[in-house]
Amino acid sequence: MQCVLIASTAAELLFYWADAAFLRRLRPPHAGQVGRDREGRGCVVRGHAWALTRQRVPQGPALEDSLNTLFAPLIISCAALLEKLADTYTCFATERGRHLHVLHMFGDCLYIAVNGDGTESEDDLRRTLFVLRRLVEAHCGLVTLDSHLVRKELRPADSEQRERVWSLLRGLLETYSHLREEDQSFAVEAVERLIHPQLCEQCIEFLERQVVQYINTSPERGGDEVGHAFLLVHTKLLAFYSSRNASSIRPADLLILILLVQDLYPSQSAEEELGPQPTAGKVLPQGPKRSESIPVSGPGSHGGAEKDSDDQDTDDLSVPEVYYTPEPSPGRHSTGSESWSEDAEMLGTGEADAADVQMAEDLLQTLGPLVPEASNPRRIFLDASLREGYCPLLPHTMHCLPLWPGISLVLLTKGPMTQVAVTLYQLLDGFLVLERKLEEGPEAGAPRSYPFLAELRQRMDKFVKKLSGQDIQLQNTWVDFKNKIFSRSEPGNSQELLQAVANVKRQLCSVYRQLFLASASHSLSQGLRDRAQKLMRRKLLDWRDFLLVKSRRNITMVSYLEDFPGLVHFIYADRTAGQMMAPSLSVTEKSSSELGKGPLATFIKRKVWSLIALARRYLQKGYTTLMLQDGDYCCSYFLWFENELGYKLEVMEVPVLSDDSAPIGMLAGDYYRKLLRYYSKNHQAEVVKCYELLTVHLGIIPSELVVQQACDLARRLWEPSRIPLL
Amino acid sequence: MLDDNYSMCSGWNYFFLYDGSKVKEEGDPTSAGICYFYPSQTLPDQQELLCGQIAGVVHCMTEISGVPPSLIRLRKLKFAVVVDGDYLWVLGCAVELPDVSCRRFLEQLITLFTFYNGPVHRAYMAFSQEELSRQWDRYIEHIQKNTSDLHKIFNSLWNLDKTKVDPLLLLKAALILQTCQRSPHVLAGCILYKGLIVSTQLPPPLTAKVLLQGSESPGQSEPGGEEQREPDSPLPQGVRIIPVFLTEDEVSVLRDFPVEWMTRSSVSPASPRGEKNALCSQAVSESTGVHENQDLNNISVQESSEQASSTAAPEDAVQSGRLANTGPLKGFPEMEASTKNSPTAKLLLSRKASFPLERDTKQLPSPSTLRTAECAQTTGPYVEGFSFPNPYAQEQESQSMGKSLVDSDVEQRSFQSYPATSDSPAISSPAQELSRRNSSEQDEQGTMSQNSVSGESSGAAGGNVWGLDCPAPAVQPELQSRSQLPSVEVQESLPSDPAENTHCPRSGESGWPPQVDSLGAQAGVESGKQCKLVKMSLYVHCIKGLVLSLLAEDHLQEDQSSIEDVYHSSLASLNGLEVHLRETLPKDSSSSAKTTYSFTHYDCVQNVLTANLPHTPGPLDRHFLRAATLIHSDFNQLPTASEIIIRNASTAVYACRNPVQETYFQQLGAPLRNSGVPNPHDSAFSLPSKAKQKLLKHGVNLL
């Protein structure tokens, strides 16, 4: 029983996701027949559960109403406590933690995650909320700074639009929680690279010469410029190229991008990928997302291991054949993944019998045009430091060009309006500082005398002038603000000033929204993208099968066993670069991992996942070393700092964080970046790097030997891997 | 280790009892529902805000998840919550206090209250709010006063530091208790000295409640309700008799097996302290024997149990002995409903017992699974073992602990079929209704199947039990118990059903569904919400710092001669013990020599803590306490974890545990410079061997 929702402090529902079990609770009790298959079916993957839900549970307004009724007292109580106690709920737990509710306020939005089946820990739920927040930011940009505008973005008045936004976020949430459970790089929140130095180098060169330079010099690019191009094989990064004048991409953002790509073109079992490709090289897997993963036999025959395809039963319904060969028409291309909203469109298609499927197909076709804004290419807001300045949410456009199932080329472009975004951020930032000063009250001095105000005024004047009356409202609020704060006679009281600041901020956000959210996104022309795709495919054609296999067996434990007897598993992370290395542990595949696919592999995987959680809990409380004798295994965790030359720096007191602080990781809050900044304060002169090592040994190995091996392992893994740096 | 002067901020911010039934209508003021609020100087607005919001949000959460929350966390505060019908108890603590401790403190408060005042609704009908508020004040003060930093982490009692006392004194104390036990009505007792336990025959949860008597110096005995109730009874000097309320289980334990509780410590591997205790208790059982101190009625029953056991396997013997001892329960007038109820009470316990098994099946088979079961058992808030002590189990020491637990589990199951079978159809219909509701609610398939398996296996044994208690011929019960297996399962799954907990447990004074509900709601065995409480007498005799507390049948207070008997048989020895203790106990326990390490050893079966932390913790001790807090809660969550080393820049802490105890060790002194990178020469990894070596002299054997 799970549910995630966003509500405004006025108890307006801004977004929700809930599984079937939870939605069943909302139904009137007399409809209790289907209630039997409740959450006991742990194996039901959420996508599927969602599909069931849609057929049986009241939809739309009715459902929202009952959710609202259910949660309103809680939301209102949250607001009341915040107002009167300056404190608010963060967590509710029942005995033994079976039912958990985690709450977090982001600005004026209250995020709530509920788990009623004991499958997720408090940290999991909080992480989900922070990731959801990150996804909202990535899709709404700086608009998230204004509670009123972000409400409009998350809950558009138009119900079709709302359904689209919600299914986008729902899909991403589901993909995220799936990846977090299955993929080590999402479990530890670091990018995993495909280890093949030569190919990586070749690809980078190819991306530079044949892809990025070609596009950037082409007149067809329509003002957009490719800043970054990278190749993904499943969740693993094969090669990454940034053009010279582009700002660097933070690893946290790269991981978000991988999440987006996985959501568009999810991984599937190896067998299906490597299966015969009809006229490989010609047919593009450009069908709706995940269509490739559908076996002919239909959804009923999925093996339990095929999470991915199970996940997408809804999509299955729309596409009956396995080998989907779409028309390479522009229309199809530009709406490469209507499936975002397929959930919505597929209402009423029940079990996948042929007639239904046919109907679904027709339905899909007729509904096609309803999806004007394709999610690929997609506007995405990423952190960037440019020459012009810093912007935490700079608009980019992500073009995901699938080469084959599992292998994608991703292009990140920036439009011509980048400069405006930077300016907007600087202005907003200035007003945020001003707001904080004003909230401090009169102690901070007369508002007019704030040193930064003059500069802010100048910039703002310039900006308003530049817009040259395009935005009357901004102009008006700015004049109003100036009158209040700079008027010689009677400087307004701080309450009024705060209101004026808020108005200006809202207008700035509104401009940002107009420019980057409301307008149709720029994108490279179809021809350019086709060409890039074709070139890249030609380049990698011979490597395709190799890459797909390699991505499942990136690092094998076998190669370490001789030197490290008793070692069962390890994860090594370079937190400065946001990258990790670990032997493959993908037990969901038909072609199993080294440990096979039986209970042992699952057990080891669970052990690793629980070690990750445990290490995080101790790191949150300031402990950087952990050694645990756990049943028949001995687990260890180390975090340390080095300078660039590999010289080990002395350990420091790591901040002790509260239970409700941002989760340890990279996707949510970027803990490691903060940690590095914190550590670097005392090491101004050198570049500080942060590393982590987790190991799982057999319990019979004496602990001295475990430490010795961890020591050797860290040294061995540190050695330059010869993969070109990012 | 702790003296009465020891006090510090306990981290309690609020405690309140809220009666939701008084605030039903729109116009009802929130303040009407506030029965008690601590601290009392809190502004009324604030009181109403907290009560109103928490009560409201608890209701809302119950709507959403079907179960009331037991813990509500804010950014700076956390609240433990217990819902009992319309009553809502809430304890607000600083957010640093571990969740489990927050819950435990609330539970302690509630159990103290019910122990001395009976069920809350009754207490509030019988006594004025002011008087009960004084009681709450007293309990809060008692618990807070005795809450050291370590007590915030571990659920431990306050024991005399036995390394500082002549073992003969402990033996003497034990003998005094046994002598008292021979007096009619007296069941068991404990001796406290300045709030510390010298010797106890009571299970830890009961001892904890009786400890309240020791925390008050004799002169300051408050004008509490209990004394006013019997001002005219001519009691000997220094003696009080206080009515107390025990749960059915507590009572049956006392009546059935008046054994020395300290005996358990002989199980703990080779600790010298434990050996001493074992010595004491051995002497105890030799000198008196178990049966002698029971009244005639009981003896006859014991005999019948022995008959049964001679024909049955040891396990069966345990069961029959168990049941036989419930016989006397019926003899007392106030127990009418108890036999009907007691199996229900067992329901919960047996479910708890089955819980670790359930978890086991989810775990992969590994050599440590047996240990898992053991750990899970012993780390629960109160160990089931206490609820079902049986002398036979102790004799069967060759049997693993897990096994004996399974046995007790089986034993309980046979009881559960009792109400379903022998009662009228009126009972079966609510049960059916519940089963229907149950199937539409969450299905705890794991539990069900587990239970059905063990239920099956208990079939034969159950038959044996039946024969003793039912008037029906011995053959028939066997059939009965078999045929009723399905309904047994249904009932067993009830307590686990969250949706069932929302009702007022005592809304109906009797009858089936409310009882089931209360059991379901009561996840902690000791939360004191049992509907049926048995009134008993607590005989308290204070001699300066020494307090003798005896739990006796309620008749004791009417039986003047018995009181005299107890008084005179113990007076001289108590006086002597008091003098000896006063002379031997060091005045200042903080005089312990400077050590190069800190340690804490926690016996989670007896709830005994041994530690060498100073009274005012320094920075390194704070690190130690923080680490212990974290690890203790992880030990609870990771049943297979046996050893942990954690390290930050300032210190490293080593912790290890086995099913019955946890040990924490920290090396003092400046930490060696290190980088945190794995390094075999790192001193942190030599902690285990250091701990093994250093702790031997404290009687902690980690080898």
PDB file of C-alpha atoms in Angstrom, chain A residues 569-702:
ATOM      1  CA  HIS A 569      31.023  -8.196  -3.395  1.00  0.00           C
ATOM      2  CA  PHE A 570      32.280  -4.652  -3.344  1.00  0.00           C
ATOM      3  CA  ILE A 571      31.229  -1.170  -4.384  1.00  0.00           C
ATOM      4  CA  TYR A 572      33.781   1.534  -4.906  1.00  0.00           C
ATOM      5  CA  ALA A 573      32.644   5.102  -5.389  1.00  0.00           C
ATOM      6  CA  ASP A 574      34.530   8.210  -6.329  1.00  0.00           C
ATOM      7  CA  ARG A 575      32.245  10.809  -4.813  1.00  0.00           C
ATOM      8  CA  THR A 576      34.064  13.732  -6.332  1.00  0.00           C
ATOM      9  CA  ALA A 577      33.385  12.491  -9.818  1.00  0.00           C
ATOM     10  CA  GLY A 578      30.096  10.924  -8.780  1.00  0.00           C
ATOM     11  CA  GLN A 579      31.058   7.593 -10.258  1.00  0.00           C
ATOM     12  CA  MET A 580      31.004   4.080  -8.965  1.00  0.00           C
ATOM     13  CA  MET A 581      32.427   0.672  -9.787  1.00  0.00           C
ATOM     14  CA  ALA A 582      31.007  -2.646  -8.713  1.00  0.00           C
ATOM     15  CA  PRO A 583      30.712  -6.178  -9.986  1.00  0.00           C
ATOM     16  CA  SER A 584      27.428  -6.714 -11.752  1.00  0.00           C
ATOM     17  CA  LEU A 585      24.613  -7.884  -9.556  1.00  0.00           C
ATOM     18  CA  SER A 586      21.669  -7.855 -11.876  1.00  0.00           C
ATOM     19  CA  VAL A 587      19.735 -10.831 -10.692  1.00  0.00           C
ATOM     20  CA  THR A 588      16.567  -9.908 -12.456  1.00  0.00           C
ATOM     21  CA  GLU A 589      17.951 -10.897 -15.799  1.00  0.00           C
ATOM     22  CA  LYS A 590      17.259 -14.181 -17.390  1.00  0.00           C
ATOM     23  CA  SER A 591      20.919 -14.444 -18.061  1.00  0.00           C
ATOM     24  CA  SER A 592      21.814 -14.368 -14.456  1.00  0.00           C
ATOM     25  CA  SER A 593      24.700 -12.773 -12.664  1.00  0.00           C
ATOM     26  CA  GLU A 594      27.798 -14.621 -11.601  1.00  0.00           C
ATOM     27  CA  LEU A 595      25.988 -15.808  -8.519  1.00  0.00           C
ATOM     28  CA  GLY A 596      23.302 -17.368 -10.637  1.00  0.00           C
ATOM     29  CA  LYS A 597      19.749 -16.322 -10.254  1.00  0.00           C
ATOM     30  CA  GLY A 598      18.672 -18.464  -7.387  1.00  0.00           C
ATOM     31  CA  PRO A 599      18.064 -17.452  -3.820  1.00  0.00           C
ATOM     32  CA  LEU A 600      21.758 -16.904  -3.196  1.00  0.00           C
ATOM     33  CA  ALA A 601      22.014 -14.116  -5.718  1.00  0.00           C
ATOM     34  CA  THR A 602      18.895 -12.475  -4.345  1.00  0.00           C
ATOM     35  CA  PHE A 603      20.227 -12.860  -0.856  1.00  0.00           C
ATOM     36  CA  ILE A 604      23.560 -11.261  -1.666  1.00  0.00           C
ATOM     37  CA  LYS A 605      21.801  -8.477  -3.435  1.00  0.00           C
ATOM     38  CA  ARG A 606      19.611  -7.822  -0.428  1.00  0.00           C
ATOM     39  CA  LYS A 607      22.652  -7.905   1.794  1.00  0.00           C
ATOM     40  CA  VAL A 608      24.397  -5.326  -0.371  1.00  0.00           C
ATOM     41  CA  TRP A 609      21.355  -3.094  -0.441  1.00  0.00           C
ATOM     42  CA  SER A 610      20.938  -3.253   3.309  1.00  0.00           C
ATOM     43  CA  LEU A 611      24.634  -2.510   3.776  1.00  0.00           C
ATOM     44  CA  ILE A 612      24.241   0.577   1.623  1.00  0.00           C
ATOM     45  CA  ALA A 613      21.342   1.710   3.808  1.00  0.00           C
ATOM     46  CA  LEU A 614      23.216   0.960   7.007  1.00  0.00           C
ATOM     47  CA  ALA A 615      26.351   2.768   5.904  1.00  0.00           C
ATOM     48  CA  ARG A 616      24.262   5.782   4.997  1.00  0.00           C
ATOM     49  CA  ARG A 617      22.589   5.819   8.369  1.00  0.00           C
ATOM     50  CA  TYR A 618      25.937   5.862  10.127  1.00  0.00           C
ATOM     51  CA  LEU A 619      27.376   8.415   7.755  1.00  0.00           C
ATOM     52  CA  GLN A 620      24.394  10.619   8.488  1.00  0.00           C
ATOM     53  CA  LYS A 621      25.334  10.407  12.133  1.00  0.00           C
ATOM     54  CA  GLY A 622      28.975  11.203  11.429  1.00  0.00           C
ATOM     55  CA  TYR A 623      30.570   7.773  11.252  1.00  0.00           C
ATOM     56  CA  THR A 624      32.854   7.159   8.331  1.00  0.00           C
ATOM     57  CA  THR A 625      33.925   3.608   9.099  1.00  0.00           C
ATOM     58  CA  LEU A 626      31.666   0.673   9.731  1.00  0.00           C
ATOM     59  CA  MET A 627      32.356  -2.996  10.150  1.00  0.00           C
ATOM     60  CA  LEU A 628      29.560  -5.428  10.706  1.00  0.00           C
ATOM     61  CA  GLN A 629      29.553  -9.117  11.422  1.00  0.00           C
ATOM     62  CA  ASP A 630      26.202 -10.058  10.008  1.00  0.00           C
ATOM     63  CA  GLY A 631      25.311 -13.701  10.091  1.00  0.00           C
ATOM     64  CA  ASP A 632      27.638 -15.507   7.738  1.00  0.00           C
ATOM     65  CA  TYR A 633      28.963 -12.334   6.220  1.00  0.00           C
ATOM     66  CA  CYS A 634      31.275  -9.604   7.236  1.00  0.00           C
ATOM     67  CA  CYS A 635      30.408  -6.227   5.801  1.00  0.00           C
ATOM     68  CA  SER A 636      32.568  -3.147   5.864  1.00  0.00           C
ATOM     69  CA  TYR A 637      32.251   0.437   4.811  1.00  0.00           C
ATOM     70  CA  PHE A 638      34.905   3.134   4.531  1.00  0.00           C
ATOM     71  CA  LEU A 639      34.794   6.764   3.539  1.00  0.00           C
ATOM     72  CA  TRP A 640      37.962   8.780   3.166  1.00  0.00           C
ATOM     73  CA  PHE A 641      39.488  11.834   1.537  1.00  0.00           C
ATOM     74  CA  GLU A 642      42.511  12.094  -0.701  1.00  0.00           C
ATOM     75  CA  ASN A 643      44.221  14.833  -2.567  1.00  0.00           C
ATOM     76  CA  GLU A 644      44.726  14.625  -6.273  1.00  0.00           C
ATOM     77  CA  LEU A 645      47.940  12.689  -5.970  1.00  0.00           C
ATOM     78  CA  GLY A 646      46.338   9.979  -3.933  1.00  0.00           C
ATOM     79  CA  TYR A 647      47.745  11.150  -0.630  1.00  0.00           C
ATOM     80  CA  LYS A 648      45.325  10.190   2.117  1.00  0.00           C
ATOM     81  CA  LEU A 649      44.061  13.181   4.029  1.00  0.00           C
ATOM     82  CA  GLU A 650      43.261  13.014   7.685  1.00  0.00           C
ATOM     83  CA  VAL A 651      39.732  12.095   8.606  1.00  0.00           C
ATOM     84  CA  MET A 652      37.536  14.889   9.824  1.00  0.00           C
ATOM     85  CA  GLU A 653      34.492  15.236  11.988  1.00  0.00           C
ATOM     86  CA  VAL A 654      31.648  14.694   9.535  1.00  0.00           C
ATOM     87  CA  PRO A 655      28.536  16.723  10.361  1.00  0.00           C
ATOM     88  CA  VAL A 656      25.884  14.902  12.356  1.00  0.00           C
ATOM     89  CA  LEU A 657      22.562  15.370  10.624  1.00  0.00           C
ATOM     90  CA  SER A 658      19.059  15.068  11.926  1.00  0.00           C
ATOM     91  CA  ASP A 659      16.828  12.204  10.915  1.00  0.00           C
ATOM     92  CA  ASP A 660      14.718  14.383   8.669  1.00  0.00           C
ATOM     93  CA  SER A 661      17.620  15.946   6.795  1.00  0.00           C
ATOM     94  CA  ALA A 662      18.073  15.404   3.081  1.00  0.00           C
ATOM     95  CA  PRO A 663      18.998  11.777   2.436  1.00  0.00           C
ATOM     96  CA  ILE A 664      22.628  10.860   1.977  1.00  0.00           C
ATOM     97  CA  GLY A 665      23.277  10.542  -1.708  1.00  0.00           C
ATOM     98  CA  MET A 666      23.533  12.499  -4.891  1.00  0.00           C
ATOM     99  CA  LEU A 667      20.093  12.554  -6.464  1.00  0.00           C
ATOM    100  CA  ALA A 668      18.455  14.228  -3.519  1.00  0.00           C
ATOM    101  CA  GLY A 669      20.264  17.183  -2.084  1.00  0.00           C
ATOM    102  CA  ASP A 670      23.714  16.117  -3.275  1.00  0.00           C
ATOM    103  CA  TYR A 671      25.141  15.294   0.150  1.00  0.00           C
ATOM    104  CA  TYR A 672      28.593  14.482  -1.158  1.00  0.00           C
ATOM    105  CA  ARG A 673      29.008  17.815  -2.862  1.00  0.00           C
ATOM    106  CA  LYS A 674      28.235  19.536   0.407  1.00  0.00           C
ATOM    107  CA  LEU A 675      30.545  17.193   2.258  1.00  0.00           C
ATOM    108  CA  LEU A 676      33.389  17.978  -0.114  1.00  0.00           C
ATOM    109  CA  ARG A 677      32.775  21.691   0.200  1.00  0.00           C
ATOM    110  CA  TYR A 678      32.766  21.313   3.972  1.00  0.00           C
ATOM    111  CA  TYR A 679      36.009  19.373   3.954  1.00  0.00           C
ATOM    112  CA  SER A 680      37.701  21.667   1.484  1.00  0.00           C
ATOM    113  CA  LYS A 681      37.354  24.589   3.852  1.00  0.00           C
ATOM    114  CA  ASN A 682      40.396  23.294   5.681  1.00  0.00           C
ATOM    115  CA  HIS A 683      42.181  22.245   2.534  1.00  0.00           C
ATOM    116  CA  GLN A 684      41.954  25.323   0.395  1.00  0.00           C
ATOM    117  CA  ALA A 685      45.225  24.682  -1.349  1.00  0.00           C
ATOM    118  CA  GLU A 686      44.496  21.291  -2.810  1.00  0.00           C
ATOM    119  CA  VAL A 687      41.853  19.438  -4.710  1.00  0.00           C
ATOM    120  CA  VAL A 688      40.026  17.151  -2.314  1.00  0.00           C
ATOM    121  CA  LYS A 689      38.596  13.876  -3.471  1.00  0.00           C
ATOM    122  CA  CYS A 690      36.235  11.677  -1.563  1.00  0.00           C
ATOM    123  CA  TYR A 691      36.037   7.913  -1.889  1.00  0.00           C
ATOM    124  CA  GLU A 692      33.846   5.188  -0.501  1.00  0.00           C
ATOM    125  CA  LEU A 693      34.351   1.464  -0.393  1.00  0.00           C
ATOM    126  CA  LEU A 694      31.804  -1.135   0.642  1.00  0.00           C
ATOM    127  CA  THR A 695      32.782  -4.754   0.866  1.00  0.00           C
ATOM    128  CA  VAL A 696      30.975  -7.951   1.692  1.00  0.00           C
ATOM    129  CA  HIS A 697      33.164 -10.846   2.772  1.00  0.00           C
ATOM    130  CA  LEU A 698      32.408 -14.317   3.970  1.00  0.00           C
ATOM    131  CA  GLY A 699      32.037 -14.269   7.718  1.00  0.00           C
ATOM    132  CA  ILE A 700      34.772 -16.808   8.260  1.00  0.00           C
ATOM    133  CA  ILE A 701      37.400 -14.402   6.984  1.00  0.00           C
ATOM    134  CA  PRO A 702      39.140 -12.894  10.028  1.00  0.00           C
TER     135      PRO A 702
END
